[in-house]
PDB file of C-alpha atoms in Angstrom:
ATOM      1  CA  UNK A   1     -17.826   5.050  -2.693  1.00  0.00           C
ATOM      2  CA  UNK A   2     -17.704   5.133  -6.435  1.00  0.00           C
ATOM      3  CA  UNK A   3     -21.516   5.075  -6.777  1.00  0.00           C
ATOM      4  CA  UNK A   4     -21.414   8.311  -4.367  1.00  0.00           C
ATOM      5  CA  UNK A   5     -18.969   9.925  -6.617  1.00  0.00           C
ATOM      6  CA  UNK A   6     -21.019   9.130  -9.751  1.00  0.00           C
ATOM      7  CA  UNK A   7     -23.934  10.571  -8.223  1.00  0.00           C
ATOM      8  CA  UNK A   8     -22.227  13.830  -7.731  1.00  0.00           C
ATOM      9  CA  UNK A   9     -21.275  14.014 -11.421  1.00  0.00           C
ATOM     10  CA  UNK A  10     -17.865  12.507 -11.319  1.00  0.00           C
ATOM     11  CA  UNK A  11     -17.048  10.569 -14.532  1.00  0.00           C
ATOM     12  CA  UNK A  12     -15.961   7.039 -14.279  1.00  0.00           C
ATOM     13  CA  UNK A  13     -13.912   4.997 -16.813  1.00  0.00           C
ATOM     14  CA  UNK A  14     -13.066   1.367 -16.512  1.00  0.00           C
ATOM     15  CA  UNK A  15      -9.835  -0.185 -17.426  1.00  0.00           C
ATOM     16  CA  UNK A  16      -8.514  -3.872 -16.766  1.00  0.00           C
ATOM     17  CA  UNK A  17      -5.377  -4.940 -15.184  1.00  0.00           C
ATOM     18  CA  UNK A  18      -4.982  -8.554 -13.911  1.00  0.00           C
ATOM     19  CA  UNK A  19      -3.218  -8.297 -10.630  1.00  0.00           C
ATOM     20  CA  UNK A  20      -0.674 -10.707  -9.934  1.00  0.00           C
ATOM     21  CA  UNK A  21       0.650 -11.893  -6.492  1.00  0.00           C
ATOM     22  CA  UNK A  22       4.043 -10.189  -7.050  1.00  0.00           C
ATOM     23  CA  UNK A  23       2.071  -6.998  -6.406  1.00  0.00           C
ATOM     24  CA  UNK A  24       2.086  -7.682  -2.696  1.00  0.00           C
ATOM     25  CA  UNK A  25       5.775  -8.862  -2.597  1.00  0.00           C
ATOM     26  CA  UNK A  26       8.246  -6.782  -0.370  1.00  0.00           C
ATOM     27  CA  UNK A  27      11.336  -5.027  -1.997  1.00  0.00           C
ATOM     28  CA  UNK A  28      14.259  -7.407  -0.946  1.00  0.00           C
ATOM     29  CA  UNK A  29      17.179  -5.462  -2.430  1.00  0.00           C
ATOM     30  CA  UNK A  30      18.854  -2.563  -0.759  1.00  0.00           C
ATOM     31  CA  UNK A  31      19.154  -0.449  -4.056  1.00  0.00           C
ATOM     32  CA  UNK A  32      15.436  -0.252  -5.524  1.00  0.00           C
ATOM     33  CA  UNK A  33      16.782   0.415  -8.991  1.00  0.00           C
ATOM     34  CA  UNK A  34      17.924  -3.359  -8.859  1.00  0.00           C
ATOM     35  CA  UNK A  35      14.497  -4.428  -8.116  1.00  0.00           C
ATOM     36  CA  UNK A  36      12.503  -6.111 -11.075  1.00  0.00           C
ATOM     37  CA  UNK A  37       8.814  -5.789 -11.053  1.00  0.00           C
ATOM     38  CA  UNK A  38       6.461  -8.631 -11.960  1.00  0.00           C
ATOM     39  CA  UNK A  39       4.573  -8.352 -15.159  1.00  0.00           C
ATOM     40  CA  UNK A  40       0.956  -7.862 -15.064  1.00  0.00           C
ATOM     41  CA  UNK A  41      -1.600  -7.975 -18.117  1.00  0.00           C
ATOM     42  CA  UNK A  42      -4.082  -5.184 -18.633  1.00  0.00           C
ATOM     43  CA  UNK A  43      -6.020  -3.281 -21.225  1.00  0.00           C
ATOM     44  CA  UNK A  44      -7.081   0.355 -21.831  1.00  0.00           C
ATOM     45  CA  UNK A  45      -9.606   0.191 -24.483  1.00  0.00           C
ATOM     46  CA  UNK A  46     -10.142   2.895 -27.121  1.00  0.00           C
ATOM     47  CA  UNK A  47     -13.112   4.030 -25.328  1.00  0.00           C
ATOM     48  CA  UNK A  48     -11.301   4.334 -22.010  1.00  0.00           C
ATOM     49  CA  UNK A  49      -8.687   6.089 -23.683  1.00  0.00           C
ATOM     50  CA  UNK A  50     -10.879   8.748 -25.344  1.00  0.00           C
ATOM     51  CA  UNK A  51     -12.750   9.404 -21.948  1.00  0.00           C
ATOM     52  CA  UNK A  52      -9.485   9.970 -20.043  1.00  0.00           C
ATOM     53  CA  UNK A  53      -8.077  12.094 -22.825  1.00  0.00           C
ATOM     54  CA  UNK A  54     -11.481  14.129 -23.015  1.00  0.00           C
ATOM     55  CA  UNK A  55     -11.615  14.471 -19.173  1.00  0.00           C
ATOM     56  CA  UNK A  56      -7.751  16.020 -19.324  1.00  0.00           C
ATOM     57  CA  UNK A  57      -8.790  18.243 -22.520  1.00  0.00           C
ATOM     58  CA  UNK A  58     -11.737  19.726 -20.399  1.00  0.00           C
ATOM     59  CA  UNK A  59      -9.357  20.427 -17.484  1.00  0.00           C
ATOM     60  CA  UNK A  60     -10.465  17.461 -15.332  1.00  0.00           C
ATOM     61  CA  UNK A  61      -8.369  15.390 -13.259  1.00  0.00           C
ATOM     62  CA  UNK A  62      -7.479  11.899 -13.608  1.00  0.00           C
ATOM     63  CA  UNK A  63      -7.508   9.845 -10.476  1.00  0.00           C
ATOM     64  CA  UNK A  64      -7.269   6.183 -10.618  1.00  0.00           C
ATOM     65  CA  UNK A  65      -8.684   3.878  -8.077  1.00  0.00           C
ATOM     66  CA  UNK A  66      -5.884   1.720  -7.150  1.00  0.00           C
ATOM     67  CA  UNK A  67      -2.280   1.433  -7.660  1.00  0.00           C
ATOM     68  CA  UNK A  68      -2.579  -1.206 -10.244  1.00  0.00           C
ATOM     69  CA  UNK A  69      -5.097   1.100 -12.298  1.00  0.00           C
ATOM     70  CA  UNK A  70      -2.319   3.974 -11.843  1.00  0.00           C
ATOM     71  CA  UNK A  71       0.330   1.623 -13.136  1.00  0.00           C
ATOM     72  CA  UNK A  72      -1.739   0.676 -16.058  1.00  0.00           C
ATOM     73  CA  UNK A  73      -2.687   4.171 -17.253  1.00  0.00           C
ATOM     74  CA  UNK A  74       0.936   5.247 -16.855  1.00  0.00           C
ATOM     75  CA  UNK A  75       2.123   2.361 -18.963  1.00  0.00           C
ATOM     76  CA  UNK A  76      -0.539   3.455 -21.669  1.00  0.00           C
ATOM     77  CA  UNK A  77       0.739   7.076 -21.611  1.00  0.00           C
ATOM     78  CA  UNK A  78       2.182   8.557 -24.819  1.00  0.00           C
ATOM     79  CA  UNK A  79       3.168  12.330 -25.361  1.00  0.00           C
ATOM     80  CA  UNK A  80      -0.393  13.355 -26.034  1.00  0.00           C
ATOM     81  CA  UNK A  81      -2.260  11.720 -23.043  1.00  0.00           C
ATOM     82  CA  UNK A  82      -3.141   7.977 -23.170  1.00  0.00           C
ATOM     83  CA  UNK A  83      -3.476   5.838 -26.037  1.00  0.00           C
ATOM     84  CA  UNK A  84      -5.457   2.526 -26.400  1.00  0.00           C
ATOM     85  CA  UNK A  85      -3.053  -0.273 -24.850  1.00  0.00           C
ATOM     86  CA  UNK A  86      -3.034  -3.953 -24.318  1.00  0.00           C
ATOM     87  CA  UNK A  87      -0.266  -6.148 -23.053  1.00  0.00           C
ATOM     88  CA  UNK A  88       2.171  -6.722 -20.007  1.00  0.00           C
ATOM     89  CA  UNK A  89       3.448  -3.860 -17.827  1.00  0.00           C
ATOM     90  CA  UNK A  90       6.127  -4.074 -15.515  1.00  0.00           C
ATOM     91  CA  UNK A  91       6.462  -0.531 -14.926  1.00  0.00           C
ATOM     92  CA  UNK A  92       7.947   0.316 -11.422  1.00  0.00           C
ATOM     93  CA  UNK A  93       6.849   3.704  -9.981  1.00  0.00           C
ATOM     94  CA  UNK A  94       8.921   5.059  -7.386  1.00  0.00           C
ATOM     95  CA  UNK A  95       9.930   8.378  -5.921  1.00  0.00           C
ATOM     96  CA  UNK A  96      11.469  10.327  -8.979  1.00  0.00           C
ATOM     97  CA  UNK A  97       9.111   9.012 -11.601  1.00  0.00           C
ATOM     98  CA  UNK A  98       7.242  11.903 -13.323  1.00  0.00           C
ATOM     99  CA  UNK A  99       3.825  10.994 -13.905  1.00  0.00           C
ATOM    100  CA  UNK A 100       2.239  11.635 -17.298  1.00  0.00           C
ATOM    101  CA  UNK A 101      -1.548  10.878 -16.722  1.00  0.00           C
ATOM    102  CA  UNK A 102      -2.222  10.442 -13.016  1.00  0.00           C
ATOM    103  CA  UNK A 103      -3.317  13.537 -11.000  1.00  0.00           C
ATOM    104  CA  UNK A 104      -4.212  11.839  -7.896  1.00  0.00           C
ATOM    105  CA  UNK A 105      -5.099   8.492  -6.415  1.00  0.00           C
ATOM    106  CA  UNK A 106      -7.826   6.605  -4.483  1.00  0.00           C
ATOM    107  CA  UNK A 107      -5.876   3.746  -2.816  1.00  0.00           C
ATOM    108  CA  UNK A 108      -5.621   1.957   0.579  1.00  0.00           C
ATOM    109  CA  UNK A 109      -2.828   2.147   3.035  1.00  0.00           C
ATOM    110  CA  UNK A 110       0.089   0.049   2.048  1.00  0.00           C
ATOM    111  CA  UNK A 111       2.784  -2.128   3.845  1.00  0.00           C
ATOM    112  CA  UNK A 112       6.318  -0.887   4.626  1.00  0.00           C
ATOM    113  CA  UNK A 113       9.029  -1.930   2.027  1.00  0.00           C
ATOM    114  CA  UNK A 114       6.522  -2.299  -0.524  1.00  0.00           C
ATOM    115  CA  UNK A 115       6.339  -1.130  -4.314  1.00  0.00           C
ATOM    116  CA  UNK A 116       2.884   0.077  -3.659  1.00  0.00           C
ATOM    117  CA  UNK A 117       4.195   2.428  -0.853  1.00  0.00           C
ATOM    118  CA  UNK A 118       6.936   3.697  -3.104  1.00  0.00           C
ATOM    119  CA  UNK A 119       4.314   4.329  -5.828  1.00  0.00           C
ATOM    120  CA  UNK A 120       2.209   6.521  -3.550  1.00  0.00           C
ATOM    121  CA  UNK A 121       5.584   8.239  -2.180  1.00  0.00           C
ATOM    122  CA  UNK A 122       6.326   9.037  -5.943  1.00  0.00           C
ATOM    123  CA  UNK A 123       2.926  10.689  -6.063  1.00  0.00           C
ATOM    124  CA  UNK A 124       2.830  12.515  -2.878  1.00  0.00           C
ATOM    125  CA  UNK A 125       6.455  12.973  -1.660  1.00  0.00           C
ATOM    126  CA  UNK A 126       8.161  10.725   1.004  1.00  0.00           C
ATOM    127  CA  UNK A 127       7.779  13.226   3.997  1.00  0.00           C
ATOM    128  CA  UNK A 128       4.087  13.827   3.088  1.00  0.00           C
ATOM    129  CA  UNK A 129       3.458  10.128   2.978  1.00  0.00           C
ATOM    130  CA  UNK A 130       5.049   9.424   6.318  1.00  0.00           C
ATOM    131  CA  UNK A 131       3.078  12.181   8.026  1.00  0.00           C
ATOM    132  CA  UNK A 132      -0.140  10.721   6.405  1.00  0.00           C
ATOM    133  CA  UNK A 133       0.707   7.262   7.657  1.00  0.00           C
ATOM    134  CA  UNK A 134       1.676   8.430  11.158  1.00  0.00           C
ATOM    135  CA  UNK A 135      -1.979   9.934  11.224  1.00  0.00           C
ATOM    136  CA  UNK A 136      -3.602   6.714   9.958  1.00  0.00           C
ATOM    137  CA  UNK A 137      -1.689   4.522  12.565  1.00  0.00           C
ATOM    138  CA  UNK A 138      -2.617   6.843  15.316  1.00  0.00           C
ATOM    139  CA  UNK A 139      -6.385   6.869  14.244  1.00  0.00           C
ATOM    140  CA  UNK A 140      -6.167   3.285  13.917  1.00  0.00           C
ATOM    141  CA  UNK A 141      -6.931   2.967  10.125  1.00  0.00           C
ATOM    142  CA  UNK A 142      -7.007  -0.396   8.633  1.00  0.00           C
ATOM    143  CA  UNK A 143      -3.959  -1.186   6.142  1.00  0.00           C
ATOM    144  CA  UNK A 144      -3.680  -3.420   3.279  1.00  0.00           C
ATOM    145  CA  UNK A 145      -5.918  -4.667   0.435  1.00  0.00           C
ATOM    146  CA  UNK A 146      -9.293  -4.529   2.701  1.00  0.00           C
ATOM    147  CA  UNK A 147      -8.377  -1.659   4.692  1.00  0.00           C
ATOM    148  CA  UNK A 148      -9.564   1.906   4.738  1.00  0.00           C
ATOM    149  CA  UNK A 149      -9.282   3.917   1.476  1.00  0.00           C
ATOM    150  CA  UNK A 150      -7.513   7.198   1.073  1.00  0.00           C
ATOM    151  CA  UNK A 151      -7.672  10.069  -1.618  1.00  0.00           C
ATOM    152  CA  UNK A 152      -4.239  11.218  -2.555  1.00  0.00           C
ATOM    153  CA  UNK A 153      -4.124  14.677  -4.191  1.00  0.00           C
ATOM    154  CA  UNK A 154      -0.729  16.038  -4.473  1.00  0.00           C
ATOM    155  CA  UNK A 155      -0.070  19.675  -4.260  1.00  0.00           C
ATOM    156  CA  UNK A 156      -0.332  21.553  -7.428  1.00  0.00           C
TER     157      UNK A 156
END
């Protein structure tokens, strides 16, 4: 998929996030504000930050591939876009979060009660995600890490 996008002129930039097992743990608290995210180490290089900022400045959209990449670039966001960044992030993106860099997301279909489902719901809205997931279930899409991919673009 990425090779096809690149062949069509879509720019690609690479960032690094070392995914921890905690990414896949279900939320076990009734009040999500009490949930504590695991920390994961990541890096946005100076080159990656410059490419992301140049894309935004040219009117392009920033669409991370994967919730982990999304969490990383949102952690590296500053008031003027994105800055080079290295360290641990424990950012918990859930409904109510205001995205600073992310304009869309390529990701798979996530399991219920997961922080990953909360992240995509923050981007797209809960009702829209429920509708998309109903369609995915009816169409027998595959869920979880090695399942089918989706391109999520919130309404502007």
